[in-house]
Amino acid sequence: MLRLTELRIPLDPSAQQTDADYEQLAREAALAKLGLAPQDLTAFTVFKRGYDARQRRAIQLVFTLDIDSPRVPELLARFQEDPHVMPSPDTRYQFVAQAQANFGTEASQGLRPVVIGFGPCGLFAGLLLAQMGFRPIILERGKDVRRRTQDTWGLWRKRQLNENSNVQFGEGGAGTFSDGKLYSQIKDPAFRGRKVLTEFVAAGAPAEILYLSKPHIGTFKLVTMIEQMRHTIEQLGGEICFETQVTDLDIQGGALQGLTLQNGDYLATHHAVLAVGHSARDTFRMLHAKGVYIEAKAFSVGFRVEHPQSVIDTCRFGPFAGNPTLGAADYKLVHHCKNGRAVYSFCMCPGGTVVAATSEPERVVTNGMSQYSRNERNANAALVVGISPEDFPGNDPLAGVDFQQALESRAFVLGGRNYNAPAQRIGDFLAGRPSTSLGSVEPSYKPGVTPCDLSEAPPDYAIEALREAPPAFDRKTKGLCHG
Ligand SMILES: Cc1cc2nc3c(=O)[nH]c(=O)nc-3n(C[C@H](O)[C@H](O)[C@H](O)COP(=O)(O)OP(=O)(O)OC[C@H]3O[C@@H](n4cnc5c(N)ncnc54)[C@H](O)[C@@H]3O)c2cc1C
């Protein structure tokens, strides 16, 4: 197999060409570059497809292709000076172990491994353990995804929060009600990301996620896929227990002996994967009290900004705005502020909605999600400022969690104590005056928003940075500061 990278095909301004047309053009361009006849090809796969929109009037699709032909050895020799022609790497995930044949039997006295939490981390820990033959037991405090969806709508529609079944807790974890963006900037030499995408496709995700440079699934599809993955784990001998919260660890002589569950039951195990995510603050406190090592890490706080998606499309894609091959445009912005803080856009959701994402009563947390089609009216993104452990004096590793909770409580009060999100027009925020009405952008957040002065929530250093960044962003992405 031979890999060809950086193969560029201009995007058709008339938007007539389909994905299949572009694939055909890429195939023809590859054959031309390599000097191959169509009958020389024995395999052809698009490994990656991205786009280069730096020149808005001449956007190009950028392909990485895997090609097989009996002539590959000769081609690799002929193109050895070309950095865009190379042998295709084997991107299959390699398992690190397999359970012994007698695992879990009385003879081996094997205790089954436990996974605590069934979010993306617990889902894949459970799936891999099951695929390796370890028959994991997965404990999840929330409900199965169908019942959980009803509870989540309870907050969005009726302002009723279920503390153990919401956007954060339940089957699929915080990943279920998400934009389903499936890319990261980390290096992945063991092809774990590829393994995740391959399993998602096996569970019903669109196959395009294997090659699009910014793969995305969307909430509705995720719900059925997660159910399918649960069935796969069960067929392999795993077990999933919902509404089962771990409330204590039994650690003796530095080794785990078992887990206590909220209903008082005890589960003996020597191996537990802690996949409890970022919102289980009660569990973090329990772990800290048990002496489990916990380290404070940097995080970010800020607001969600919403724009009409058409504004973002035009500013990113110019005359190509609305081209179906590109889809709804995103953006990614960073600004280094005078006070030493960095403000950046995060978790940008093209054609999506801002959602109420708290798991704790009388607190307001916002996040962004979208469906596969990404065709809601607005684009939204978090505009956040970095907070580091040094911002909290003392050596309590959970001081940042206390800070987050105070901020979320403040947001609840500013929103009117009814789970409305506090909101402000960006022009008012920059001018330092409270908003008393909304502008032309209709907020997507449910149950609703309350116009106010957002500078009454985060600390002054954060507000200062968050005020400095938007005009700088506007110079790159015209339209960000209006409305
Ligand atoms: C609305 C929204 C949109 C998002 N969009 C994206 C996106 O597009 N792309 C992206 O990469 N990330 C996105 N994220 C973030 C992403 O969802 C999280 O990073 C991811 O879910 C973390 O996975 P996790 O498995 O570590 O934890 P979680 O998803 O938080 O899952 C942890 C699970 O553990 C369970 N649990 C906790 N404590 C216990 C206990 N004591 N006993 C038993 N069970 C317990 C919880 O109920 C939960 O189900 C989004 C998040 C939200 C809320």
Coordinates of C-alpha atoms and ligand atoms in Angstrom, one line a residue:
M1 CA 0.0 0.0 0.0
L2 CA 1.1 3.5 -0.8
R3 CA 0.0 6.7 0.9
L4 CA -0.4 9.9 -1.0
T5 CA -0.8 13.1 1.1
E6 CA -1.7 16.7 0.3
L7 CA -3.5 16.0 -2.9
R8 CA -5.5 19.1 -3.6
I9 CA -8.7 19.4 -5.6
P10 CA -10.3 22.9 -6.0
L11 CA -13.8 23.2 -4.6
D12 CA -16.5 23.8 -7.3
P13 CA -17.9 27.3 -6.9
S14 CA -21.3 26.2 -8.4
A15 CA -21.7 23.6 -5.6
Q16 CA -22.8 21.0 -8.2
Q17 CA -20.2 18.4 -7.3
T18 CA -21.0 15.7 -4.8
D19 CA -18.7 13.9 -2.5
A20 CA -18.5 11.0 -5.0
D21 CA -17.5 13.4 -7.7
Y22 CA -14.6 14.8 -5.6
E23 CA -13.5 11.3 -4.8
Q24 CA -13.4 10.5 -8.5
L25 CA -11.4 13.7 -9.2
A26 CA -9.0 12.7 -6.4
R27 CA -8.6 9.3 -7.9
E28 CA -7.9 10.7 -11.4
A29 CA -5.4 13.2 -9.9
A30 CA -3.6 10.4 -8.0
L31 CA -3.3 8.3 -11.1
A32 CA -2.0 11.2 -13.1
K33 CA 0.6 12.1 -10.4
L34 CA 1.8 8.5 -10.1
G35 CA 1.6 7.7 -13.8
L36 CA -0.7 4.8 -13.2
A37 CA -3.5 3.5 -15.5
P38 CA -6.9 2.8 -13.9
Q39 CA -6.4 -1.0 -14.4
D40 CA -3.1 -0.7 -12.3
L41 CA -5.1 0.1 -9.2
T42 CA -6.1 -2.8 -6.9
A43 CA -7.3 -0.7 -4.0
F44 CA -8.2 2.9 -3.5
T45 CA -9.3 4.4 -0.1
V46 CA -9.8 8.0 1.0
F47 CA -8.0 8.0 4.4
K48 CA -8.5 11.7 5.2
R49 CA -10.3 14.6 3.6
G50 CA -10.0 18.1 4.9
Y51 CA -10.1 21.5 3.3
D52 CA -7.9 24.6 3.1
A53 CA -10.0 27.8 3.4
R54 CA -7.2 30.2 3.9
Q55 CA -7.9 31.6 0.5
R56 CA -11.7 32.2 0.7
R57 CA -12.0 32.6 -3.1
A58 CA -10.0 29.4 -3.9
I59 CA -11.0 26.8 -1.3
Q60 CA -9.4 23.4 -1.9
L61 CA -10.2 19.9 -0.6
V62 CA -7.1 18.2 0.7
F63 CA -7.0 14.4 0.4
T64 CA -4.8 11.7 1.9
L65 CA -5.2 8.5 -0.1
D66 CA -4.2 4.9 0.3
I67 CA -3.5 3.2 -3.0
D68 CA -2.6 -0.4 -3.8
S69 CA -1.1 -1.7 -7.0
P70 CA 1.4 -4.3 -8.0
R71 CA 3.6 -1.3 -9.0
V72 CA 3.8 0.1 -5.4
P73 CA 7.5 -1.0 -4.8
E74 CA 8.5 0.7 -8.1
L75 CA 6.5 3.9 -7.3
L76 CA 8.0 4.1 -3.7
A77 CA 11.5 4.0 -5.2
R78 CA 10.6 6.5 -8.0
F79 CA 9.0 9.0 -5.5
Q80 CA 11.4 8.6 -2.6
E81 CA 12.3 12.3 -2.7
D82 CA 8.6 13.3 -2.6
P83 CA 7.5 13.9 1.0
H84 CA 3.9 13.3 -0.1
V85 CA 4.4 9.7 -1.2
M86 CA 5.1 7.0 1.4
P87 CA 4.3 3.5 2.5
S88 CA 0.8 3.3 4.2
P89 CA 1.1 2.8 7.9
D90 CA -0.9 0.0 9.6
T91 CA -3.4 2.0 11.6
R92 CA -5.1 -1.0 13.3
Y93 CA -5.3 -0.8 17.1
Q94 CA -3.2 -3.5 18.9
F95 CA -4.7 -5.1 22.0
V96 CA -2.2 -5.2 24.9
A97 CA -3.5 -8.3 26.6
Q98 CA -6.0 -11.1 26.5
A99 CA -7.7 -12.8 29.6
Q100 CA -6.4 -16.2 30.4
A101 CA -8.7 -19.0 29.3
N102 CA -9.7 -19.8 32.9
F103 CA -10.2 -16.1 33.9
G104 CA -13.0 -15.6 36.3
T105 CA -13.4 -19.3 37.2
E106 CA -13.2 -20.6 40.7
A107 CA -9.8 -22.1 40.0
S108 CA -8.3 -18.8 39.0
Q109 CA -10.2 -16.9 41.8
G110 CA -10.3 -14.0 39.3
L111 CA -12.4 -11.1 40.3
R112 CA -13.9 -9.3 37.4
P113 CA -12.6 -5.8 36.7
V114 CA -15.1 -2.9 37.4
V115 CA -15.5 0.2 35.4
I116 CA -17.0 3.1 37.3
G117 CA -18.9 5.4 34.9
F118 CA -20.3 4.8 31.5
G119 CA -19.4 8.0 29.6
P120 CA -17.0 7.9 26.6
C121 CA -14.1 6.8 28.8
G122 CA -16.1 4.0 30.6
L123 CA -17.7 2.9 27.4
F124 CA -14.4 2.3 25.7
A125 CA -12.7 0.9 28.8
G126 CA -15.6 -1.5 29.1
L127 CA -15.6 -2.4 25.4
L128 CA -11.9 -3.0 25.3
L129 CA -11.9 -5.1 28.5
A130 CA -14.8 -7.1 27.0
Q131 CA -13.0 -7.6 23.7
M132 CA -10.0 -8.8 25.6
G133 CA -12.1 -11.4 27.4
F134 CA -12.2 -9.8 30.9
R135 CA -16.0 -9.6 31.3
P136 CA -16.1 -6.2 33.0
I137 CA -18.9 -5.0 35.3
I138 CA -19.8 -1.4 34.5
L139 CA -21.4 0.7 37.2
E140 CA -23.2 3.9 36.1
R141 CA -25.0 6.2 38.5
G142 CA -27.4 7.5 35.9
K143 CA -30.1 5.8 33.8
D144 CA -30.0 4.1 30.4
V145 CA -29.9 6.5 27.6
R146 CA -33.7 6.5 26.7
R147 CA -34.9 7.2 30.2
R148 CA -32.1 9.7 30.7
T149 CA -33.1 11.6 27.6
Q150 CA -36.6 12.1 29.1
D151 CA -35.0 13.4 32.3
T152 CA -32.7 15.8 30.4
W153 CA -35.7 17.2 28.5
G154 CA -37.3 17.7 32.0
L155 CA -34.8 20.4 32.8
W156 CA -34.9 22.0 29.3
R157 CA -38.7 22.1 29.1
K158 CA -40.0 22.1 32.7
R159 CA -37.0 23.4 34.7
Q160 CA -36.9 20.1 36.6
L161 CA -33.5 18.8 37.4
N162 CA -32.8 15.1 38.1
E163 CA -29.4 15.1 39.9
N164 CA -28.4 11.6 38.7
S165 CA -29.9 11.7 35.3
N166 CA -29.1 14.7 33.2
V167 CA -26.8 16.1 30.5
Q168 CA -23.8 15.0 32.5
F169 CA -24.9 11.7 34.1
G170 CA -26.4 8.6 32.6
E171 CA -25.5 6.2 29.8
G172 CA -23.0 7.7 27.4
G173 CA -22.0 10.3 30.0
A174 CA -21.5 14.0 29.0
G175 CA -20.7 12.8 25.5
T176 CA -24.2 11.8 24.6
F177 CA -25.8 15.2 24.5
S178 CA -22.9 16.7 22.6
D179 CA -21.9 18.0 19.2
G180 CA -20.2 14.7 18.8
K181 CA -17.0 16.4 17.5
L182 CA -14.5 13.5 17.3
Y183 CA -11.1 15.1 16.8
S184 CA -8.3 16.3 18.9
Q185 CA -4.9 17.7 18.4
I186 CA -3.0 15.1 20.4
K187 CA -0.6 12.8 18.7
D188 CA -1.9 9.2 18.4
P189 CA 0.9 6.8 17.7
A190 CA -1.1 3.8 18.9
F191 CA -4.1 4.7 16.7
R192 CA -6.5 4.8 19.6
G193 CA -8.5 7.5 17.9
R194 CA -8.9 5.3 14.8
K195 CA -10.1 2.5 17.1
V196 CA -12.8 4.8 18.5
L197 CA -13.9 5.8 15.1
T198 CA -13.9 2.2 13.8
E199 CA -16.1 1.1 16.8
F200 CA -18.5 4.0 16.2
V201 CA -18.9 3.0 12.6
A202 CA -19.6 -0.6 13.6
A203 CA -22.2 0.8 16.0
G204 CA -24.0 2.7 13.2
A205 CA -22.1 6.0 12.8
P206 CA -21.8 7.3 9.2
A207 CA -18.6 5.8 7.6
E208 CA -17.5 9.3 6.6
I209 CA -16.2 9.9 10.1
L210 CA -13.3 7.6 9.2
Y211 CA -12.0 10.0 6.7
L212 CA -13.3 13.6 7.3
S213 CA -10.7 15.7 9.0
K214 CA -13.3 17.0 11.5
P215 CA -15.6 14.1 12.0
H216 CA -18.9 14.8 13.8
I217 CA -21.9 12.6 14.8
G218 CA -24.5 14.7 16.6
T219 CA -26.8 13.8 19.5
F220 CA -29.6 11.7 17.9
K221 CA -27.3 9.3 16.2
L222 CA -25.2 9.0 19.3
V223 CA -28.1 7.8 21.4
T224 CA -28.7 4.7 19.2
M225 CA -25.0 4.0 18.7
I226 CA -24.4 4.0 22.5
E227 CA -27.2 1.5 22.9
Q228 CA -25.7 -0.7 20.2
M229 CA -22.2 -0.6 21.9
R230 CA -23.8 -1.5 25.2
H231 CA -25.3 -4.6 23.5
T232 CA -21.9 -5.5 22.1
I233 CA -20.3 -5.3 25.6
E234 CA -23.1 -7.5 27.0
Q235 CA -22.7 -10.1 24.2
L236 CA -19.0 -10.3 25.0
G237 CA -19.8 -11.1 28.6
G238 CA -19.8 -7.6 30.2
E239 CA -22.5 -6.4 32.5
I240 CA -23.8 -2.9 32.8
C241 CA -25.7 -1.7 36.0
F242 CA -27.5 1.6 35.8
E243 CA -28.6 3.7 38.8
T244 CA -25.7 2.3 40.6
Q245 CA -23.4 4.9 42.2
V246 CA -20.1 4.0 43.8
T247 CA -20.0 5.9 47.1
D248 CA -16.9 4.3 48.8
L249 CA -13.7 2.4 48.1
D250 CA -12.4 -0.4 50.3
I251 CA -8.6 0.1 50.2
Q252 CA -6.5 -2.2 52.4
G253 CA -2.7 -2.2 52.5
G254 CA -2.7 0.2 49.6
A255 CA -4.7 -2.2 47.4
L256 CA -8.3 -2.1 46.3
Q257 CA -10.5 -4.8 47.8
G258 CA -13.9 -3.7 46.8
L259 CA -16.5 -0.9 46.2
T260 CA -19.5 0.2 48.3
L261 CA -22.6 1.2 46.3
Q262 CA -25.2 3.8 47.2
N263 CA -27.7 1.1 48.1
G264 CA -25.3 -0.3 50.7
D265 CA -24.2 -3.3 48.6
Y266 CA -20.5 -4.3 48.5
L267 CA -18.8 -5.5 45.3
A268 CA -15.4 -7.2 45.7
T269 CA -12.8 -6.4 43.0
H270 CA -9.1 -5.7 42.8
H271 CA -9.3 -3.6 39.6
A272 CA -11.5 -0.6 39.0
V273 CA -11.2 1.9 36.2
L274 CA -12.3 5.4 37.5
A275 CA -14.1 6.8 34.5
V276 CA -16.2 9.3 36.5
G277 CA -15.7 12.3 34.2
H278 CA -15.6 16.0 35.1
S279 CA -18.8 16.6 36.9
A280 CA -19.0 14.0 39.7
R281 CA -17.8 16.4 42.4
D282 CA -19.2 14.3 45.2
T283 CA -17.1 11.3 43.9
F284 CA -14.0 13.5 43.6
R285 CA -14.4 14.5 47.3
M286 CA -14.9 10.9 48.3
L287 CA -11.7 9.9 46.4
H288 CA -9.7 12.7 48.0
A289 CA -10.9 11.8 51.5
K290 CA -9.9 8.1 50.8
G291 CA -6.3 9.3 50.0
V292 CA -6.5 8.7 46.2
Y293 CA -4.0 11.0 44.6
I294 CA -5.7 14.0 43.1
E295 CA -4.0 16.8 41.3
A296 CA -5.4 20.2 40.4
K297 CA -5.3 21.1 36.7
A298 CA -5.8 24.2 34.7
F299 CA -9.3 24.8 33.3
S300 CA -11.2 27.7 31.7
V301 CA -14.3 29.6 32.4
G302 CA -16.4 32.1 30.3
F303 CA -19.5 32.4 28.2
R304 CA -21.1 30.9 25.2
V305 CA -21.4 33.3 22.2
E306 CA -24.1 32.8 19.6
H307 CA -24.3 34.1 16.0
P308 CA -26.4 33.4 13.0
Q309 CA -24.6 30.5 11.3
S310 CA -24.8 32.4 8.0
V311 CA -22.5 35.1 9.4
I312 CA -19.9 32.5 10.3
D313 CA -20.3 30.8 7.0
T314 CA -19.7 34.0 5.0
C315 CA -16.8 35.1 7.1
R316 CA -15.0 31.8 6.8
F317 CA -16.0 30.7 3.3
G318 CA -16.8 33.9 1.4
P319 CA -18.4 33.0 -1.9
F320 CA -18.4 29.3 -0.9
A321 CA -20.7 29.9 2.1
G322 CA -23.4 27.3 2.1
N323 CA -21.5 24.8 -0.1
P324 CA -22.8 21.4 1.1
T325 CA -19.3 19.8 0.8
L326 CA -18.0 22.2 3.4
G327 CA -21.1 22.1 5.7
A328 CA -21.6 24.7 8.4
A329 CA -18.4 26.6 9.1
D330 CA -16.6 26.6 12.5
Y331 CA -13.9 28.9 13.9
K332 CA -11.1 28.7 16.3
L333 CA -9.6 31.9 17.8
V334 CA -7.0 32.7 20.4
H335 CA -6.0 36.0 22.0
H336 CA -3.1 36.6 24.4
C337 CA -4.3 39.4 26.7
K338 CA -2.3 42.2 28.3
N339 CA -2.9 40.8 31.8
G340 CA -1.2 37.5 30.8
R341 CA -4.3 35.5 30.4
A342 CA -5.2 33.6 27.2
V343 CA -8.8 33.8 25.9
Y344 CA -9.8 31.3 23.3
S345 CA -12.9 29.9 21.5
F346 CA -13.7 26.3 22.5
C347 CA -16.1 23.6 21.6
M348 CA -17.5 25.5 18.7
C349 CA -20.9 24.1 17.6
P350 CA -21.8 25.0 14.0
G351 CA -25.6 25.0 13.5
G352 CA -26.2 23.9 17.0
T353 CA -27.8 24.9 20.3
V354 CA -26.6 26.1 23.7
V355 CA -27.9 23.6 26.3
A356 CA -28.5 23.7 30.1
A357 CA -25.9 21.3 31.3
T358 CA -25.9 21.5 35.1
S359 CA -26.0 18.3 37.2
E360 CA -26.4 20.2 40.5
P361 CA -29.5 22.0 41.8
E362 CA -29.6 25.8 41.8
R363 CA -26.6 26.1 39.5
V364 CA -26.3 27.1 35.8
V365 CA -23.8 25.5 33.4
T366 CA -24.0 25.9 29.7
N367 CA -22.6 23.8 26.9
G368 CA -23.1 23.3 23.2
M369 CA -24.6 20.5 21.2
S370 CA -25.9 19.8 17.7
Q371 CA -27.5 17.2 15.5
Y372 CA -25.7 15.4 12.7
S373 CA -27.2 17.9 10.1
R374 CA -25.9 21.0 12.0
N375 CA -28.7 23.0 10.4
E376 CA -30.0 25.0 13.4
R377 CA -30.1 28.7 12.8
N378 CA -27.2 29.7 15.2
A379 CA -23.6 28.8 15.7
N380 CA -22.3 28.9 19.2
A381 CA -18.9 28.6 20.9
A382 CA -17.5 29.0 24.3
L383 CA -15.3 32.1 24.8
V384 CA -13.2 31.2 27.7
V385 CA -10.3 32.4 29.8
G386 CA -7.6 30.1 31.3
I387 CA -7.6 29.6 35.1
S388 CA -4.6 27.9 36.6
P389 CA -4.1 26.1 40.0
E390 CA -2.0 29.1 41.0
D391 CA -5.2 31.3 41.1
F392 CA -6.2 29.4 44.2
P393 CA -3.9 29.9 47.2
G394 CA -3.3 26.9 49.5
N395 CA -2.8 23.3 48.4
D396 CA -6.3 21.9 48.3
P397 CA -6.5 20.2 44.9
L398 CA -10.2 20.7 44.8
A399 CA -10.1 24.5 45.3
G400 CA -10.9 24.9 41.6
V401 CA -14.1 22.8 42.0
D402 CA -15.2 25.1 44.8
F403 CA -14.6 28.1 42.5
Q404 CA -16.6 26.5 39.7
Q405 CA -19.5 25.8 42.0
A406 CA -19.6 29.4 43.3
L407 CA -19.6 30.7 39.8
E408 CA -22.4 28.3 38.7
S409 CA -24.5 29.4 41.8
R410 CA -23.9 33.0 40.8
A411 CA -25.0 32.3 37.3
F412 CA -28.2 30.7 38.7
V413 CA -28.9 33.9 40.7
L414 CA -28.2 36.2 37.8
G415 CA -30.4 34.1 35.6
G416 CA -33.4 34.6 37.9
R417 CA -33.2 31.5 40.1
N418 CA -35.2 29.4 37.6
Y419 CA -32.5 27.8 35.5
N420 CA -32.6 30.6 32.9
A421 CA -29.1 31.4 31.7
P422 CA -27.9 34.9 32.3
A423 CA -27.3 36.6 29.0
Q424 CA -25.9 39.8 27.6
R425 CA -25.5 41.3 24.1
I426 CA -21.9 41.4 23.2
G427 CA -22.0 45.1 22.4
D428 CA -23.3 45.8 25.9
F429 CA -20.7 43.5 27.5
L430 CA -17.9 45.3 25.7
A431 CA -19.4 48.7 26.7
G432 CA -19.8 47.7 30.3
R433 CA -23.5 48.3 30.5
P434 CA -26.2 45.7 31.5
S435 CA -28.4 44.3 28.8
T436 CA -32.1 45.0 29.3
S437 CA -33.3 43.3 26.1
L438 CA -32.1 40.9 23.5
G439 CA -30.8 41.8 20.0
S440 CA -31.3 40.3 16.6
V441 CA -29.9 36.9 17.6
E442 CA -32.5 34.7 19.2
P443 CA -30.8 32.6 21.9
S444 CA -31.2 28.9 21.5
Y445 CA -30.8 28.0 25.2
K446 CA -33.8 26.4 26.9
P447 CA -35.6 26.9 29.2
G448 CA -34.7 30.6 28.5
V449 CA -32.3 33.5 29.1
T450 CA -32.4 36.6 31.4
P451 CA -30.7 39.8 30.1
C452 CA -28.3 41.1 32.7
D453 CA -24.7 42.2 33.4
L454 CA -22.4 39.2 33.0
S455 CA -19.5 41.0 34.5
E456 CA -21.2 40.4 37.9
A457 CA -20.2 36.7 37.7
P458 CA -16.5 35.8 36.9
P459 CA -13.6 37.5 38.7
D460 CA -12.4 40.9 37.4
Y461 CA -9.2 39.4 35.8
A462 CA -11.4 37.1 33.7
I463 CA -13.8 39.8 32.7
E464 CA -10.9 42.1 31.8
A465 CA -9.5 39.4 29.5
L466 CA -12.9 38.5 28.1
R467 CA -13.5 42.1 27.2
E468 CA -10.1 42.5 25.5
A469 CA -10.4 39.5 23.2
P470 CA -13.6 40.0 21.1
P471 CA -12.4 43.1 19.3
A472 CA -9.1 41.2 18.4
F473 CA -11.2 38.2 17.2
D474 CA -13.4 40.6 15.2
R475 CA -10.4 41.6 13.2
K476 CA -10.0 38.0 12.1
T477 CA -13.7 37.0 12.0
K478 CA -15.8 40.0 11.0
G479 CA -19.1 40.0 12.8
L480 CA -18.2 38.5 16.1
C481 CA -18.7 41.6 18.1
H482 CA -22.1 42.8 16.8
G483 CA -25.6 42.2 18.1
Ligands
LIG1 C1 -23.3 19.4 26.0 C2 -21.9 18.9 25.9 C3 -21.3 18.9 24.6 C4 -20.0 18.4 24.4 N1 -19.5 18.4 23.2 C5 -18.3 17.7 23.0 C6 -17.8 17.5 21.7 O1 -18.5 17.8 20.7 N2 -16.6 16.9 21.5 C7 -15.9 16.5 22.6 O2 -14.8 15.9 22.4 N3 -16.3 16.7 23.9 C8 -17.5 17.3 24.1 N4 -18.0 17.4 25.3 C9 -17.2 17.0 26.4 C10 -17.3 15.5 26.5 O3 -18.6 15.1 26.6 C11 -16.5 15.0 27.8 O4 -15.2 15.4 27.7 C12 -16.6 13.5 27.9 O5 -17.9 13.1 28.0 C13 -15.8 13.0 29.0 O6 -15.9 11.6 29.1 P1 -15.7 10.8 30.4 O7 -16.2 9.4 30.1 O8 -14.4 11.0 31.0 O9 -16.7 11.4 31.5 P2 -18.3 11.7 31.4 O10 -18.8 11.8 30.1 O11 -18.5 12.8 32.4 O12 -18.9 10.4 32.1 C14 -18.7 10.0 33.4 C15 -19.8 9.0 33.8 O13 -19.6 8.6 35.1 C16 -20.7 8.5 35.8 N5 -20.4 8.6 37.2 C17 -19.8 9.6 37.9 N6 -19.6 9.3 39.2 C18 -20.0 8.0 39.4 C19 -20.0 7.2 40.5 N7 -19.5 7.6 41.6 N8 -20.6 5.9 40.3 C20 -21.0 5.5 39.1 N9 -21.1 6.3 38.0 C21 -20.5 7.6 38.1 C22 -21.6 9.7 35.3 O14 -22.9 9.5 35.6 C23 -21.2 9.7 33.9 O15 -22.1 9.0 33.1 C24 -19.3 17.9 25.5 C25 -19.9 17.9 26.8 C26 -21.2 18.4 27.0 C27 -21.8 18.4 28.3

